[in-house]
Amino acid sequence: MTRALSLSVELCLLVALLVAFGALLAPGSRAGRVAFRAMVWGAAAALLASVGTLVLRLDVVWLMDAWRVDLTTQVVKAVIMAGLLGSVLATRQDSDEWHNVRAVGPFFRLACALALTAVASAGDLIVLWLALDIATAALVLSVAVGGRWSAREKLVRRMVQSWLPASALMLLGVILLAAVSGATRLVDLEAVIPEMRRSPVVLLGVVLVLGSILVRAVRLVALMLPAGARLTAD
Amino acid sequence: MTLTIVLVAGALLGVFGLGAAALRRSLIGMLVGIQLSVGGWIMLAAGLWNLSGTEPSTGHVVVMGAVTFAVAAAVLVIALHLAAARASRRADDLEPW
């Protein structure tokens, strides 16, 4: 039961994502509103689940340490869910926009949030890299489909230009670290890297992995925050 | 000898691809550069795991992940490029295609 509870955040988001996907495929004008409600309720349920699992102080691993659930991961997930709910409130729509809301935006926002929870729980370099890429791609798509292309084109191009090179460099860092240390699990790397810290290849791998995560996060936030105010007016 | 050739070729291809991506002349040009660099890193991974005598299964997983990323990035960038082209034609009162 405790092991099952450790995945409650992801389950809430997955159910909401499936509802949003159904709304995406469904015809009719109400589909967008159904997807939007699924996003809000899914994020609220996931936030409650992350706070609940924090109280329970879970410490569970899945898939041979590739997926970890502990105090840190649940705190990060609570922050992500709060951010998702905050982004919904920040882009609150008036009654005309509410009737015309589309299902694609909520679907990609939910996909981004789910991928970010995977980043928080990642216990393996490859899982971390793939989850970051899925989250970034979903974020780019949620911005791209959120309104008129002419208003968003420049922002989307800059987001793609920030994402792809950072991801390629992170892949190189993952390959170097995994090849030299012989491990991709973060638990094993924590034990091996301190002994190999003088190796230039290991240092390069660590710099590439951490640097690409940092640059990607900072650049995407820097692009989205000032643009967000302009885009919500479109 | 083969390992050295593969590692050098992979590194050169990867650096060339990143350089092409850094020029940023267009989305498609950047995509081609990224695809070249990912191909170079795949050669590196293949050489480091398959030709160096270590257990190759990790290298296979890394290569599969890299291929998945490359395909997804290509689909996304081409879709964005098409959306931009359609919007541009619509702005000129032309048919989308």
Coordinates of C-alpha atoms in Angstrom, one line a residue:
Chain A
M1 CA 0.0 0.0 0.0
T2 CA 2.8 2.4 0.9
R3 CA 4.6 1.5 -2.3
A4 CA 1.5 2.2 -4.3
L5 CA 1.0 5.6 -2.5
S6 CA 4.5 6.6 -3.6
L7 CA 3.2 6.9 -7.2
S8 CA 0.0 8.8 -6.3
V9 CA 1.3 12.1 -7.7
E10 CA 2.1 10.6 -11.1
L11 CA -1.2 8.6 -11.1
C12 CA -3.2 11.8 -10.6
L13 CA -1.4 13.5 -13.4
L14 CA -1.7 10.5 -15.7
V15 CA -5.5 10.3 -15.2
A16 CA -5.8 14.0 -15.9
L17 CA -3.6 13.6 -19.0
L18 CA -5.7 10.7 -20.3
V19 CA -8.9 12.8 -19.8
A20 CA -7.3 15.7 -21.6
F21 CA -6.2 13.4 -24.4
G22 CA -9.8 12.2 -24.8
A23 CA -10.9 15.8 -24.9
L24 CA -8.2 16.5 -27.5
L25 CA -9.7 13.8 -29.8
A26 CA -13.3 14.6 -29.1
P27 CA -15.3 16.9 -31.3
G28 CA -17.4 19.8 -30.0
S29 CA -16.9 23.1 -28.3
R30 CA -16.9 21.7 -24.7
A31 CA -13.8 19.6 -25.2
G32 CA -11.5 22.4 -24.4
R33 CA -13.3 23.2 -21.2
V34 CA -13.2 19.5 -20.2
A35 CA -9.4 19.5 -20.8
F36 CA -8.9 22.7 -18.8
R37 CA -10.9 21.4 -15.8
A38 CA -9.0 18.1 -16.0
M39 CA -5.7 20.0 -15.8
V40 CA -6.9 22.1 -12.8
W41 CA -8.3 19.1 -10.9
G42 CA -5.4 16.9 -11.8
A43 CA -2.9 19.5 -10.6
A44 CA -4.8 20.1 -7.3
A45 CA -5.1 16.3 -6.6
A46 CA -1.4 15.8 -7.4
L47 CA -0.5 18.7 -5.1
L48 CA -2.5 17.1 -2.3
A49 CA -0.9 13.7 -3.0
S50 CA 2.6 15.2 -2.9
V51 CA 1.9 16.9 0.5
G52 CA 0.3 13.7 1.8
T53 CA 3.3 11.6 0.8
L54 CA 5.5 14.2 2.4
V55 CA 3.7 13.7 5.7
L56 CA 4.1 9.9 5.3
R57 CA 7.9 10.4 4.8
L58 CA 8.1 7.7 2.1
D59 CA 11.4 6.2 1.0
V60 CA 10.7 3.9 -2.0
V61 CA 12.7 2.9 -5.1
W62 CA 11.2 1.5 -8.3
L63 CA 12.8 -0.1 -11.4
M64 CA 16.2 -0.9 -9.7
D65 CA 16.8 2.6 -8.4
A66 CA 15.8 4.3 -11.7
W67 CA 12.8 5.9 -10.0
R68 CA 13.2 7.2 -6.4
V69 CA 10.5 8.6 -4.1
D70 CA 11.7 10.3 -0.9
L71 CA 11.3 13.6 1.0
T72 CA 13.3 15.7 -1.6
T73 CA 11.4 14.3 -4.6
Q74 CA 8.0 15.0 -3.1
V75 CA 9.0 18.5 -2.1
V76 CA 10.1 19.2 -5.6
K77 CA 6.9 17.7 -7.0
A78 CA 4.8 19.9 -4.7
V79 CA 6.6 22.9 -6.0
I80 CA 6.0 21.8 -9.6
M81 CA 2.2 21.3 -8.9
A82 CA 2.0 24.7 -7.2
G83 CA 3.7 26.2 -10.3
L84 CA 1.2 24.5 -12.6
L85 CA -1.7 25.8 -10.6
G86 CA -0.1 29.2 -10.4
S87 CA 0.3 29.3 -14.2
V88 CA -3.4 28.5 -14.6
L89 CA -4.4 31.3 -12.2
A90 CA -2.0 33.7 -13.9
T91 CA -3.6 33.1 -17.3
R92 CA -7.2 33.3 -16.0
Q93 CA -9.5 33.7 -18.9
D94 CA -12.6 35.9 -19.3
S95 CA -15.9 34.4 -20.2
D96 CA -15.4 34.8 -24.0
E97 CA -12.0 33.0 -24.0
W98 CA -13.4 30.3 -21.6
H99 CA -15.9 29.3 -24.3
N100 CA -13.2 29.1 -26.9
V101 CA -10.5 27.4 -24.9
R102 CA -8.8 24.5 -26.7
A103 CA -7.7 21.2 -25.4
V104 CA -4.1 21.2 -26.8
G105 CA -2.8 23.7 -24.3
P106 CA -3.9 21.9 -21.1
F107 CA -2.8 18.5 -22.6
F108 CA 0.8 19.7 -23.2
R109 CA 1.0 21.5 -19.8
L110 CA -0.1 18.3 -18.1
A111 CA 2.5 16.4 -20.1
C112 CA 5.2 18.9 -19.1
A113 CA 4.2 18.6 -15.4
L114 CA 4.3 14.8 -15.6
A115 CA 7.7 14.8 -17.2
L116 CA 9.0 17.2 -14.6
T117 CA 7.8 14.8 -11.8
A118 CA 9.9 12.2 -13.6
V119 CA 12.9 14.5 -13.5
A120 CA 12.4 15.0 -9.8
S121 CA 12.2 11.2 -9.2
A122 CA 14.9 10.2 -11.7
G123 CA 17.5 7.9 -10.3
D124 CA 19.3 7.2 -13.5
L125 CA 21.1 9.6 -15.9
I126 CA 19.3 8.3 -19.0
V127 CA 15.9 8.7 -17.3
L128 CA 16.8 12.2 -16.2
W129 CA 17.9 13.2 -19.7
L130 CA 14.8 11.7 -21.4
A131 CA 12.4 13.2 -18.9
L132 CA 14.0 16.7 -19.2
D133 CA 13.7 16.5 -23.0
I134 CA 10.0 15.4 -22.8
A135 CA 9.3 18.2 -20.4
T136 CA 11.0 20.8 -22.5
A137 CA 9.3 19.6 -25.7
A138 CA 5.9 19.7 -24.0
L139 CA 6.6 23.2 -22.8
V140 CA 7.6 24.4 -26.2
L141 CA 4.5 22.9 -27.7
S142 CA 2.2 24.3 -25.0
V143 CA 3.6 27.8 -25.9
A144 CA 3.4 27.2 -29.6
V145 CA -0.3 26.1 -29.6
G146 CA -1.4 28.6 -27.0
G147 CA -2.5 31.3 -29.5
R148 CA -1.7 33.2 -32.7
W149 CA 1.5 31.9 -34.3
S150 CA 2.6 35.4 -35.3
A151 CA 2.7 36.5 -31.6
R152 CA 4.5 33.4 -30.4
E153 CA 6.9 32.5 -33.3
K154 CA 9.9 34.4 -32.0
L155 CA 9.5 33.0 -28.5
V156 CA 9.1 29.4 -29.8
R157 CA 12.2 29.7 -32.0
R158 CA 14.3 30.9 -29.0
M159 CA 13.0 28.1 -26.8
V160 CA 13.9 25.5 -29.4
Q161 CA 17.4 27.2 -29.8
S162 CA 17.9 26.9 -26.1
W163 CA 16.6 23.3 -25.9
L164 CA 18.3 21.4 -28.6
P165 CA 22.0 22.3 -28.1
A166 CA 21.6 21.9 -24.3
S167 CA 20.1 18.5 -24.8
A168 CA 22.8 17.4 -27.2
L169 CA 25.5 18.5 -24.8
M170 CA 23.8 16.8 -21.9
L171 CA 23.7 13.6 -24.0
L172 CA 27.5 13.9 -24.5
G173 CA 28.0 14.4 -20.7
V174 CA 25.8 11.3 -20.0
I175 CA 27.9 9.2 -22.4
L176 CA 31.2 10.3 -21.0
L177 CA 30.1 9.8 -17.4
A178 CA 28.6 6.4 -18.0
A179 CA 31.5 5.2 -20.2
V180 CA 34.2 6.2 -17.7
S181 CA 32.4 5.4 -14.4
G182 CA 30.6 2.3 -15.7
A183 CA 27.3 3.3 -14.1
T184 CA 24.3 5.4 -15.1
R185 CA 22.4 5.1 -11.7
L186 CA 22.9 8.2 -9.6
V187 CA 23.4 6.1 -6.5
D188 CA 26.4 4.3 -8.1
L189 CA 27.8 7.6 -9.6
E190 CA 27.7 9.2 -6.1
A191 CA 30.0 6.4 -4.9
V192 CA 32.3 6.3 -8.0
I193 CA 32.7 10.0 -9.0
P194 CA 34.5 11.3 -5.8
E195 CA 37.2 8.7 -6.4
M196 CA 37.6 9.8 -10.1
R197 CA 37.2 13.5 -9.6
R198 CA 40.7 14.2 -11.0
S199 CA 39.8 12.6 -14.3
P200 CA 39.2 15.4 -16.9
V201 CA 36.7 13.2 -18.7
V202 CA 34.6 12.8 -15.6
L203 CA 34.8 16.5 -14.8
L204 CA 33.8 17.3 -18.4
G205 CA 30.9 14.9 -18.1
V206 CA 29.7 16.4 -14.8
V207 CA 30.0 20.0 -16.1
L208 CA 28.1 19.1 -19.3
V209 CA 25.3 17.4 -17.4
L210 CA 24.8 20.0 -14.6
G211 CA 25.6 22.9 -16.9
S212 CA 23.0 22.0 -19.5
I213 CA 20.3 21.5 -16.9
L214 CA 21.1 24.9 -15.4
V215 CA 21.4 26.7 -18.7
R216 CA 18.2 25.2 -20.0
A217 CA 16.2 26.0 -16.9
V218 CA 17.5 29.6 -16.5
R219 CA 17.1 30.3 -20.2
L220 CA 13.6 28.9 -20.5
V221 CA 12.4 30.8 -17.4
A222 CA 14.1 34.0 -18.6
L223 CA 12.3 33.6 -22.0
M224 CA 8.9 32.8 -20.6
L225 CA 8.5 35.2 -17.7
P226 CA 8.7 38.5 -19.6
A227 CA 6.9 37.1 -22.6
G228 CA 4.1 35.5 -20.4
A229 CA 2.6 38.9 -19.6
R230 CA 2.5 39.8 -23.3
L231 CA 1.2 36.4 -24.4
T232 CA -1.7 36.4 -22.0
A233 CA -3.0 39.5 -23.6
D234 CA -3.2 37.8 -27.0
Chain B
M1 CA 42.9 1.0 -34.1
T2 CA 39.2 0.6 -35.0
L3 CA 38.2 2.0 -31.6
T4 CA 40.4 5.1 -32.1
I5 CA 39.0 5.7 -35.6
V6 CA 35.4 5.4 -34.4
L7 CA 36.0 7.7 -31.4
V8 CA 37.8 10.3 -33.4
A9 CA 35.2 10.2 -36.2
G10 CA 32.3 10.4 -33.7
A11 CA 33.9 13.4 -31.8
L12 CA 34.6 15.2 -35.1
L13 CA 31.0 14.6 -36.4
G14 CA 29.6 15.7 -33.0
V15 CA 31.6 18.9 -32.9
F16 CA 30.8 19.7 -36.6
G17 CA 27.1 19.2 -35.9
L18 CA 27.2 21.5 -32.8
G19 CA 29.1 24.1 -34.8
A20 CA 26.4 24.0 -37.5
A21 CA 23.7 24.3 -34.9
A22 CA 25.4 27.2 -33.3
L23 CA 25.2 29.2 -36.6
R24 CA 21.4 29.2 -36.1
R25 CA 20.5 30.4 -39.6
S26 CA 17.2 28.6 -39.6
L27 CA 15.3 26.0 -37.6
I28 CA 15.9 23.3 -40.2
G29 CA 19.6 24.1 -40.4
M30 CA 19.8 23.9 -36.6
L31 CA 17.9 20.6 -36.7
V32 CA 20.4 19.2 -39.2
G33 CA 23.3 20.2 -37.0
I34 CA 21.8 18.7 -33.9
Q35 CA 21.0 15.4 -35.8
L36 CA 24.7 15.3 -37.0
S37 CA 25.9 15.9 -33.5
V38 CA 23.6 13.2 -32.0
G39 CA 24.9 10.8 -34.7
G40 CA 28.4 11.6 -33.6
W41 CA 27.6 10.9 -30.0
I42 CA 25.9 7.6 -31.0
M43 CA 29.2 6.6 -32.7
L44 CA 31.0 7.6 -29.5
A45 CA 28.7 5.4 -27.4
A46 CA 29.0 2.5 -29.9
G47 CA 32.7 2.7 -29.8
L48 CA 33.0 3.2 -26.0
W49 CA 30.8 0.3 -25.2
N50 CA 30.8 -2.2 -28.1
L51 CA 34.5 -2.0 -29.1
S52 CA 36.1 -1.5 -25.7
G53 CA 35.2 -4.9 -24.3
T54 CA 32.8 -3.7 -21.6
E55 CA 29.2 -4.8 -21.2
P56 CA 27.4 -3.4 -24.2
S57 CA 23.8 -3.3 -22.9
T58 CA 24.2 0.2 -21.4
G59 CA 25.5 1.5 -24.6
H60 CA 22.5 0.0 -26.5
V61 CA 20.1 1.8 -24.1
V62 CA 21.9 5.1 -24.5
V63 CA 21.8 4.7 -28.3
M64 CA 18.1 3.9 -28.3
G65 CA 17.5 7.0 -26.1
A66 CA 19.5 9.1 -28.5
V67 CA 17.6 7.8 -31.5
T68 CA 14.3 8.5 -29.8
F69 CA 15.4 12.0 -29.0
A70 CA 16.6 12.7 -32.5
V71 CA 13.3 11.4 -34.1
A72 CA 11.2 13.4 -31.6
A73 CA 13.2 16.6 -32.2
A74 CA 13.0 16.2 -35.9
V75 CA 9.2 15.7 -35.9
L76 CA 8.7 18.7 -33.6
V77 CA 11.0 21.1 -35.4
I78 CA 9.5 20.2 -38.8
A79 CA 6.0 20.7 -37.4
L80 CA 7.0 24.1 -36.1
H81 CA 8.6 25.0 -39.5
L82 CA 5.4 24.0 -41.3
A83 CA 3.2 26.0 -38.9
A84 CA 5.4 29.0 -39.6
A85 CA 5.2 28.5 -43.3
R86 CA 1.4 28.2 -43.2
A87 CA 1.0 31.3 -41.0
S88 CA 3.2 33.2 -43.4
R89 CA 1.1 32.2 -46.4
R90 CA -2.1 32.9 -44.6
A91 CA -0.8 36.4 -43.8
D92 CA -0.3 37.0 -47.5
D93 CA -3.8 35.8 -48.2
L94 CA -2.5 32.6 -50.0
E95 CA -3.7 29.0 -49.6
P96 CA -1.7 27.2 -46.9
W97 CA -0.1 24.9 -49.3

